[in-house]
Amino acid sequence: NAGVMQNPRHLVRRRGQEARLRCSPMKGHSHVYWYRQLPEEGLKFMVYLQKENIIDESGMPKERFSAEFPKEGPSILRIQQVVRGDSAAYFCASSRPGTGNYGYTFGSGTRLTVV
Amino acid sequence: GESVGLHLPTLSVQEGDNSIINCAYSNSASDYFIWYKQESGKGPQFIIDIRSNMDKRQGQRVTVLLNKTVKHLSLQIAATQPGDSAVYFCAENMRGSYIPTFGRGTSLIVHP
């Protein structure tokens, strides 16, 4: 079991470009959660998805950020027109149905740097 | 060594000492609490959890204490080792929610 796989591990984008972060959940996990971590801060919830559905996006900025979890393939967190303040580590976690964060497993994150 | 709430983000201890990391949570409706360990360059890793109907839970070298009266959570690590050096986060969960709220974290530095 490869665990939660996130790629790329590091991503550098210029201001105004788009960033795409991918997350493949653990085998058997159909729930995905995205978090953002600023330097020396805790993790801030962004969005909770199940296959083809956004369940809770209360932590997502209203503009430029979107997330999807298609029927096939990884979950994608997309940031359009990136700004320096988007520089952070983005983590995804996955869980099995019905376990919620009791069964959270985190990936190793994508570190986004906007230059 | 002991940290006080989230106002002292760094705790330095000697190898072999016991460590106590404290966390003040905010929501009296929270009924599930988790401690995570995050090593440099990695994602958070589950250490131990506790439900609100308990006040103490022990794992291997770790103990979590919960004081609901003052909304305080602590993580005790016995015989701290250099491999324990990491940032430790507490997280709280409200009943019925799948989304934990994370604290800011405490950096534990273990000196050999």
PDB file of C-alpha atoms in Angstrom:
ATOM      1  CA  ASN A   1       0.000   0.000   0.000  1.00  0.00           C
ATOM      2  CA  ALA A   2       1.720   3.142  -1.238  1.00  0.00           C
ATOM      3  CA  GLY A   3      -0.161   5.504   1.073  1.00  0.00           C
ATOM      4  CA  VAL A   4      -1.421   8.898   0.000  1.00  0.00           C
ATOM      5  CA  MET A   5       0.591  10.116  -2.963  1.00  0.00           C
ATOM      6  CA  GLN A   6       0.966  13.781  -3.721  1.00  0.00           C
ATOM      7  CA  ASN A   7       2.779  15.300  -6.647  1.00  0.00           C
ATOM      8  CA  PRO A   8       4.709  17.231  -7.397  1.00  0.00           C
ATOM      9  CA  ARG A   9       6.619  17.460  -4.118  1.00  0.00           C
ATOM     10  CA  HIS A  10       7.846  20.933  -5.021  1.00  0.00           C
ATOM     11  CA  LEU A  11       6.290  23.367  -7.445  1.00  0.00           C
ATOM     12  CA  VAL A  12       7.572  26.781  -8.443  1.00  0.00           C
ATOM     13  CA  ARG A  13       5.286  29.150 -10.289  1.00  0.00           C
ATOM     14  CA  ARG A  14       5.584  32.748 -11.361  1.00  0.00           C
ATOM     15  CA  ARG A  15       2.907  35.196 -10.301  1.00  0.00           C
ATOM     16  CA  GLY A  16      -0.100  34.896 -12.578  1.00  0.00           C
ATOM     17  CA  GLN A  17       0.519  31.278 -13.588  1.00  0.00           C
ATOM     18  CA  GLU A  18      -1.648  28.324 -12.690  1.00  0.00           C
ATOM     19  CA  ALA A  19      -0.718  25.659 -10.164  1.00  0.00           C
ATOM     20  CA  ARG A  20      -2.127  22.125 -10.253  1.00  0.00           C
ATOM     21  CA  LEU A  21      -1.588  19.869  -7.273  1.00  0.00           C
ATOM     22  CA  ARG A  22      -2.484  16.205  -7.429  1.00  0.00           C
ATOM     23  CA  CYS A  23      -3.456  13.762  -4.739  1.00  0.00           C
ATOM     24  CA  SER A  24      -4.019  10.026  -5.098  1.00  0.00           C
ATOM     25  CA  PRO A  25      -5.714   8.611  -1.998  1.00  0.00           C
ATOM     26  CA  MET A  26      -4.835   5.346  -0.352  1.00  0.00           C
ATOM     27  CA  LYS A  27      -6.300   2.238  -1.878  1.00  0.00           C
ATOM     28  CA  GLY A  28      -9.847   1.812  -0.629  1.00  0.00           C
ATOM     29  CA  HIS A  29     -10.163   5.449   0.416  1.00  0.00           C
ATOM     30  CA  SER A  30     -12.772   7.474  -1.430  1.00  0.00           C
ATOM     31  CA  HIS A  31     -12.743  10.626   0.707  1.00  0.00           C
ATOM     32  CA  VAL A  32     -10.140  13.322   0.182  1.00  0.00           C
ATOM     33  CA  TYR A  33      -9.382  16.422   2.249  1.00  0.00           C
ATOM     34  CA  TRP A  34      -7.107  19.294   1.282  1.00  0.00           C
ATOM     35  CA  TYR A  35      -5.252  21.440   3.818  1.00  0.00           C
ATOM     36  CA  ARG A  36      -2.922  24.402   3.530  1.00  0.00           C
ATOM     37  CA  GLN A  37      -0.025  25.015   5.880  1.00  0.00           C
ATOM     38  CA  LEU A  38       1.739  28.341   6.058  1.00  0.00           C
ATOM     39  CA  PRO A  39       5.263  28.432   7.549  1.00  0.00           C
ATOM     40  CA  GLU A  40       5.232  27.750  11.298  1.00  0.00           C
ATOM     41  CA  GLU A  41       1.471  27.455  11.388  1.00  0.00           C
ATOM     42  CA  GLY A  42      -1.016  24.646  11.743  1.00  0.00           C
ATOM     43  CA  LEU A  43      -2.991  23.066   8.960  1.00  0.00           C
ATOM     44  CA  LYS A  44      -6.018  24.973   7.705  1.00  0.00           C
ATOM     45  CA  PHE A  45      -8.846  22.994   6.178  1.00  0.00           C
ATOM     46  CA  MET A  46      -9.728  23.899   2.602  1.00  0.00           C
ATOM     47  CA  VAL A  47     -12.054  21.339   1.045  1.00  0.00           C
ATOM     48  CA  TYR A  48     -13.525  17.860   1.533  1.00  0.00           C
ATOM     49  CA  LEU A  49     -14.405  15.790  -1.502  1.00  0.00           C
ATOM     50  CA  GLN A  50     -15.820  12.401  -2.309  1.00  0.00           C
ATOM     51  CA  LYS A  51     -15.758  10.901  -5.771  1.00  0.00           C
ATOM     52  CA  GLU A  52     -17.316  13.455  -8.148  1.00  0.00           C
ATOM     53  CA  ASN A  53     -18.715  15.508  -5.264  1.00  0.00           C
ATOM     54  CA  ILE A  54     -17.590  18.457  -3.195  1.00  0.00           C
ATOM     55  CA  ILE A  55     -18.915  17.856   0.305  1.00  0.00           C
ATOM     56  CA  ASP A  56     -17.520  20.855   2.191  1.00  0.00           C
ATOM     57  CA  GLU A  57     -15.570  23.726   0.661  1.00  0.00           C
ATOM     58  CA  SER A  58     -15.960  26.140   3.546  1.00  0.00           C
ATOM     59  CA  GLY A  59     -12.199  26.654   3.785  1.00  0.00           C
ATOM     60  CA  MET A  60     -11.604  27.410   0.127  1.00  0.00           C
ATOM     61  CA  PRO A  61     -10.929  30.992  -0.945  1.00  0.00           C
ATOM     62  CA  LYS A  62     -13.826  32.208  -3.071  1.00  0.00           C
ATOM     63  CA  GLU A  63     -11.697  33.137  -6.032  1.00  0.00           C
ATOM     64  CA  ARG A  64      -8.912  31.433  -7.981  1.00  0.00           C
ATOM     65  CA  PHE A  65      -9.089  28.132  -6.043  1.00  0.00           C
ATOM     66  CA  SER A  66     -10.965  25.053  -7.166  1.00  0.00           C
ATOM     67  CA  ALA A  67     -10.864  21.339  -6.430  1.00  0.00           C
ATOM     68  CA  GLU A  68     -12.156  18.213  -8.036  1.00  0.00           C
ATOM     69  CA  PHE A  69     -12.096  14.480  -7.459  1.00  0.00           C
ATOM     70  CA  PRO A  70     -13.169  12.765 -10.664  1.00  0.00           C
ATOM     71  CA  LYS A  71     -14.503   9.260 -10.942  1.00  0.00           C
ATOM     72  CA  GLU A  72     -11.174   8.164 -12.353  1.00  0.00           C
ATOM     73  CA  GLY A  73      -7.819   9.633 -11.442  1.00  0.00           C
ATOM     74  CA  PRO A  74      -6.427  11.745  -8.643  1.00  0.00           C
ATOM     75  CA  SER A  75      -7.960  14.677  -6.847  1.00  0.00           C
ATOM     76  CA  ILE A  76      -6.762  18.006  -8.226  1.00  0.00           C
ATOM     77  CA  LEU A  77      -6.383  21.287  -6.351  1.00  0.00           C
ATOM     78  CA  ARG A  78      -6.123  24.083  -8.869  1.00  0.00           C
ATOM     79  CA  ILE A  79      -4.940  27.606  -8.144  1.00  0.00           C
ATOM     80  CA  GLN A  80      -5.325  30.113 -10.927  1.00  0.00           C
ATOM     81  CA  GLN A  81      -3.326  33.318 -11.271  1.00  0.00           C
ATOM     82  CA  VAL A  82      -1.130  32.516  -8.294  1.00  0.00           C
ATOM     83  CA  VAL A  83       0.116  35.284  -6.013  1.00  0.00           C
ATOM     84  CA  ARG A  84       2.995  35.284  -3.529  1.00  0.00           C
ATOM     85  CA  GLY A  85       0.576  34.720  -0.655  1.00  0.00           C
ATOM     86  CA  ASP A  86      -0.331  31.326  -2.119  1.00  0.00           C
ATOM     87  CA  SER A  87       3.159  30.062  -1.257  1.00  0.00           C
ATOM     88  CA  ALA A  88       2.589  27.294   1.280  1.00  0.00           C
ATOM     89  CA  ALA A  89       2.624  23.563   1.765  1.00  0.00           C
ATOM     90  CA  TYR A  90      -0.559  21.876   0.589  1.00  0.00           C
ATOM     91  CA  PHE A  91      -1.428  18.543   2.147  1.00  0.00           C
ATOM     92  CA  CYS A  92      -4.062  16.079   1.262  1.00  0.00           C
ATOM     93  CA  ALA A  93      -5.483  13.383   3.498  1.00  0.00           C
ATOM     94  CA  SER A  94      -7.731  10.492   2.634  1.00  0.00           C
ATOM     95  CA  SER A  95     -10.056   8.214   4.562  1.00  0.00           C
ATOM     96  CA  ARG A  96     -12.447   5.338   4.025  1.00  0.00           C
ATOM     97  CA  PRO A  97     -16.172   6.002   3.945  1.00  0.00           C
ATOM     98  CA  GLY A  98     -17.625   6.307   7.409  1.00  0.00           C
ATOM     99  CA  THR A  99     -14.356   6.824   9.249  1.00  0.00           C
ATOM    100  CA  GLY A 100     -13.818  10.542   8.759  1.00  0.00           C
ATOM    101  CA  ASN A 101     -10.683  11.788  10.377  1.00  0.00           C
ATOM    102  CA  TYR A 102     -10.531   8.740  12.635  1.00  0.00           C
ATOM    103  CA  GLY A 103      -8.894   7.111   9.663  1.00  0.00           C
ATOM    104  CA  TYR A 104      -7.025  10.082   8.183  1.00  0.00           C
ATOM    105  CA  THR A 105      -3.785   9.406   6.383  1.00  0.00           C
ATOM    106  CA  PHE A 106      -1.829  12.390   5.141  1.00  0.00           C
ATOM    107  CA  GLY A 107       0.379  12.636   2.106  1.00  0.00           C
ATOM    108  CA  SER A 108       3.812  14.251   2.186  1.00  0.00           C
ATOM    109  CA  GLY A 109       2.517  17.470   0.673  1.00  0.00           C
ATOM    110  CA  THR A 110       3.285  19.768  -2.222  1.00  0.00           C
ATOM    111  CA  ARG A 111       5.359  22.807  -1.445  1.00  0.00           C
ATOM    112  CA  LEU A 112       4.294  25.651  -3.684  1.00  0.00           C
ATOM    113  CA  THR A 113       6.594  28.610  -4.125  1.00  0.00           C
ATOM    114  CA  VAL A 114       5.369  31.620  -6.059  1.00  0.00           C
ATOM    115  CA  VAL A 115       8.127  33.859  -7.362  1.00  0.00           C
TER     116      VAL A 115
ATOM    117  CA  GLY B   1      10.594  19.827  29.694  1.00  0.00           C
ATOM    118  CA  GLU B   2       7.173  21.443  29.334  1.00  0.00           C
ATOM    119  CA  SER B   3       5.542  23.871  26.937  1.00  0.00           C
ATOM    120  CA  VAL B   4       2.735  26.150  27.955  1.00  0.00           C
ATOM    121  CA  GLY B   5      -0.202  26.195  25.570  1.00  0.00           C
ATOM    122  CA  LEU B   6       0.557  27.372  22.116  1.00  0.00           C
ATOM    123  CA  HIS B   7       2.432  30.498  23.284  1.00  0.00           C
ATOM    124  CA  LEU B   8       5.764  28.705  23.517  1.00  0.00           C
ATOM    125  CA  PRO B   9       6.192  27.096  20.139  1.00  0.00           C
ATOM    126  CA  THR B  10       9.586  25.489  20.798  1.00  0.00           C
ATOM    127  CA  LEU B  11      10.460  22.927  23.453  1.00  0.00           C
ATOM    128  CA  SER B  12      14.056  21.773  23.894  1.00  0.00           C
ATOM    129  CA  VAL B  13      14.833  18.696  25.960  1.00  0.00           C
ATOM    130  CA  GLN B  14      17.731  16.353  26.574  1.00  0.00           C
ATOM    131  CA  GLU B  15      17.618  12.818  25.281  1.00  0.00           C
ATOM    132  CA  GLY B  16      16.118  10.565  27.906  1.00  0.00           C
ATOM    133  CA  ASP B  17      14.052  13.277  29.569  1.00  0.00           C
ATOM    134  CA  ASN B  18      10.286  13.241  29.574  1.00  0.00           C
ATOM    135  CA  SER B  19       8.540  15.835  27.400  1.00  0.00           C
ATOM    136  CA  ILE B  20       5.181  17.473  27.940  1.00  0.00           C
ATOM    137  CA  ILE B  21       3.511  19.339  25.123  1.00  0.00           C
ATOM    138  CA  ASN B  22       0.402  21.298  25.976  1.00  0.00           C
ATOM    139  CA  CYS B  23      -2.557  22.423  23.937  1.00  0.00           C
ATOM    140  CA  ALA B  24      -5.482  24.656  24.840  1.00  0.00           C
ATOM    141  CA  TYR B  25      -8.461  23.851  22.635  1.00  0.00           C
ATOM    142  CA  SER B  26     -11.220  26.275  21.940  1.00  0.00           C
ATOM    143  CA  ASN B  27     -14.520  24.482  21.450  1.00  0.00           C
ATOM    144  CA  SER B  28     -16.360  22.947  24.388  1.00  0.00           C
ATOM    145  CA  ALA B  29     -18.423  20.954  21.845  1.00  0.00           C
ATOM    146  CA  SER B  30     -15.332  19.079  20.663  1.00  0.00           C
ATOM    147  CA  ASP B  31     -15.516  15.418  21.542  1.00  0.00           C
ATOM    148  CA  TYR B  32     -12.519  13.881  19.824  1.00  0.00           C
ATOM    149  CA  PHE B  33      -8.895  14.947  20.006  1.00  0.00           C
ATOM    150  CA  ILE B  34      -5.834  13.829  18.108  1.00  0.00           C
ATOM    151  CA  TRP B  35      -2.120  14.423  18.366  1.00  0.00           C
ATOM    152  CA  TYR B  36      -0.075  14.462  15.178  1.00  0.00           C
ATOM    153  CA  LYS B  37       3.678  14.452  14.648  1.00  0.00           C
ATOM    154  CA  GLN B  38       5.128  16.218  11.643  1.00  0.00           C
ATOM    155  CA  GLU B  39       8.747  15.679  10.740  1.00  0.00           C
ATOM    156  CA  SER B  40      10.527  18.113   8.478  1.00  0.00           C
ATOM    157  CA  GLY B  41       9.404  17.769   4.874  1.00  0.00           C
ATOM    158  CA  LYS B  42       6.703  15.230   5.671  1.00  0.00           C
ATOM    159  CA  GLY B  43       2.983  15.167   6.255  1.00  0.00           C
ATOM    160  CA  PRO B  44       1.398  14.884   9.704  1.00  0.00           C
ATOM    161  CA  GLN B  45       1.430  11.425  11.198  1.00  0.00           C
ATOM    162  CA  PHE B  46      -1.154  10.188  13.696  1.00  0.00           C
ATOM    163  CA  ILE B  47       0.271   9.529  17.175  1.00  0.00           C
ATOM    164  CA  ILE B  48      -2.601   9.040  19.566  1.00  0.00           C
ATOM    165  CA  ASP B  49      -6.214  10.067  20.020  1.00  0.00           C
ATOM    166  CA  ILE B  50      -8.685  10.420  22.865  1.00  0.00           C
ATOM    167  CA  ARG B  51     -12.430  10.810  23.105  1.00  0.00           C
ATOM    168  CA  SER B  52     -14.102  13.239  25.451  1.00  0.00           C
ATOM    169  CA  ASN B  53     -15.461  10.462  27.671  1.00  0.00           C
ATOM    170  CA  MET B  54     -11.895   9.670  28.739  1.00  0.00           C
ATOM    171  CA  ASP B  55      -9.318  11.735  30.596  1.00  0.00           C
ATOM    172  CA  LYS B  56      -6.240   9.660  29.891  1.00  0.00           C
ATOM    173  CA  ARG B  57      -5.014   7.320  27.214  1.00  0.00           C
ATOM    174  CA  GLN B  58      -1.660   5.610  26.901  1.00  0.00           C
ATOM    175  CA  GLY B  59       0.269   4.372  23.928  1.00  0.00           C
ATOM    176  CA  GLN B  60       3.814   3.262  23.450  1.00  0.00           C
ATOM    177  CA  ARG B  61       5.922   5.905  25.288  1.00  0.00           C
ATOM    178  CA  VAL B  62       3.137   8.465  24.820  1.00  0.00           C
ATOM    179  CA  THR B  63       0.262   9.480  27.057  1.00  0.00           C
ATOM    180  CA  VAL B  64      -2.496  11.946  26.281  1.00  0.00           C
ATOM    181  CA  LEU B  65      -4.318  13.717  29.083  1.00  0.00           C
ATOM    182  CA  LEU B  66      -7.586  15.559  28.613  1.00  0.00           C
ATOM    183  CA  ASN B  67      -8.991  18.113  31.048  1.00  0.00           C
ATOM    184  CA  LYS B  68     -12.380  19.166  29.746  1.00  0.00           C
ATOM    185  CA  THR B  69     -12.986  21.568  32.620  1.00  0.00           C
ATOM    186  CA  VAL B  70     -10.247  23.893  31.430  1.00  0.00           C
ATOM    187  CA  LYS B  71     -10.224  22.680  27.810  1.00  0.00           C
ATOM    188  CA  HIS B  72      -6.665  21.488  27.994  1.00  0.00           C
ATOM    189  CA  LEU B  73      -4.906  18.631  26.269  1.00  0.00           C
ATOM    190  CA  SER B  74      -1.375  17.408  26.815  1.00  0.00           C
ATOM    191  CA  LEU B  75       0.955  14.926  25.191  1.00  0.00           C
ATOM    192  CA  GLN B  76       3.569  13.289  27.365  1.00  0.00           C
ATOM    193  CA  ILE B  77       6.495  11.526  25.733  1.00  0.00           C
ATOM    194  CA  ALA B  78       8.560   9.304  27.991  1.00  0.00           C
ATOM    195  CA  ALA B  79      12.318   8.900  27.555  1.00  0.00           C
ATOM    196  CA  THR B  80      12.442  11.314  24.640  1.00  0.00           C
ATOM    197  CA  GLN B  81      14.703  10.280  21.773  1.00  0.00           C
ATOM    198  CA  PRO B  82      16.321  12.301  18.961  1.00  0.00           C
ATOM    199  CA  GLY B  83      13.860  10.689  16.559  1.00  0.00           C
ATOM    200  CA  ASP B  84      11.052  12.403  18.444  1.00  0.00           C
ATOM    201  CA  SER B  85      12.256  15.784  17.179  1.00  0.00           C
ATOM    202  CA  ALA B  86       9.382  17.168  15.132  1.00  0.00           C
ATOM    203  CA  VAL B  87       6.473  19.584  15.277  1.00  0.00           C
ATOM    204  CA  TYR B  88       3.534  18.274  17.276  1.00  0.00           C
ATOM    205  CA  PHE B  89      -0.013  19.387  16.553  1.00  0.00           C
ATOM    206  CA  CYS B  90      -3.135  18.856  18.538  1.00  0.00           C
ATOM    207  CA  ALA B  91      -6.423  18.724  16.652  1.00  0.00           C
ATOM    208  CA  GLU B  92      -9.991  18.863  17.932  1.00  0.00           C
ATOM    209  CA  ASN B  93     -13.151  17.547  16.353  1.00  0.00           C
ATOM    210  CA  MET B  94     -16.691  18.602  16.988  1.00  0.00           C
ATOM    211  CA  ARG B  95     -19.269  15.849  17.327  1.00  0.00           C
ATOM    212  CA  GLY B  96     -20.517  14.836  13.911  1.00  0.00           C
ATOM    213  CA  SER B  97     -17.793  16.656  12.000  1.00  0.00           C
ATOM    214  CA  TYR B  98     -15.192  14.979   9.859  1.00  0.00           C
ATOM    215  CA  ILE B  99     -13.045  18.100   9.788  1.00  0.00           C
ATOM    216  CA  PRO B 100     -10.566  18.535  12.656  1.00  0.00           C
ATOM    217  CA  THR B 101      -9.309  21.958  13.670  1.00  0.00           C
ATOM    218  CA  PHE B 102      -5.558  22.041  14.120  1.00  0.00           C
ATOM    219  CA  GLY B 103      -3.615  24.031  16.654  1.00  0.00           C
ATOM    220  CA  ARG B 104      -0.533  25.992  15.700  1.00  0.00           C
ATOM    221  CA  GLY B 105       1.939  23.339  16.799  1.00  0.00           C
ATOM    222  CA  THR B 106       4.937  22.984  19.093  1.00  0.00           C
ATOM    223  CA  SER B 107       8.414  22.251  17.812  1.00  0.00           C
ATOM    224  CA  LEU B 108      10.172  19.622  19.944  1.00  0.00           C
ATOM    225  CA  ILE B 109      13.966  19.581  19.750  1.00  0.00           C
ATOM    226  CA  VAL B 110      15.740  16.680  21.406  1.00  0.00           C
ATOM    227  CA  HIS B 111      19.422  17.143  22.149  1.00  0.00           C
ATOM    228  CA  PRO B 112      21.582  14.022  22.284  1.00  0.00           C
TER     229      PRO B 112
END
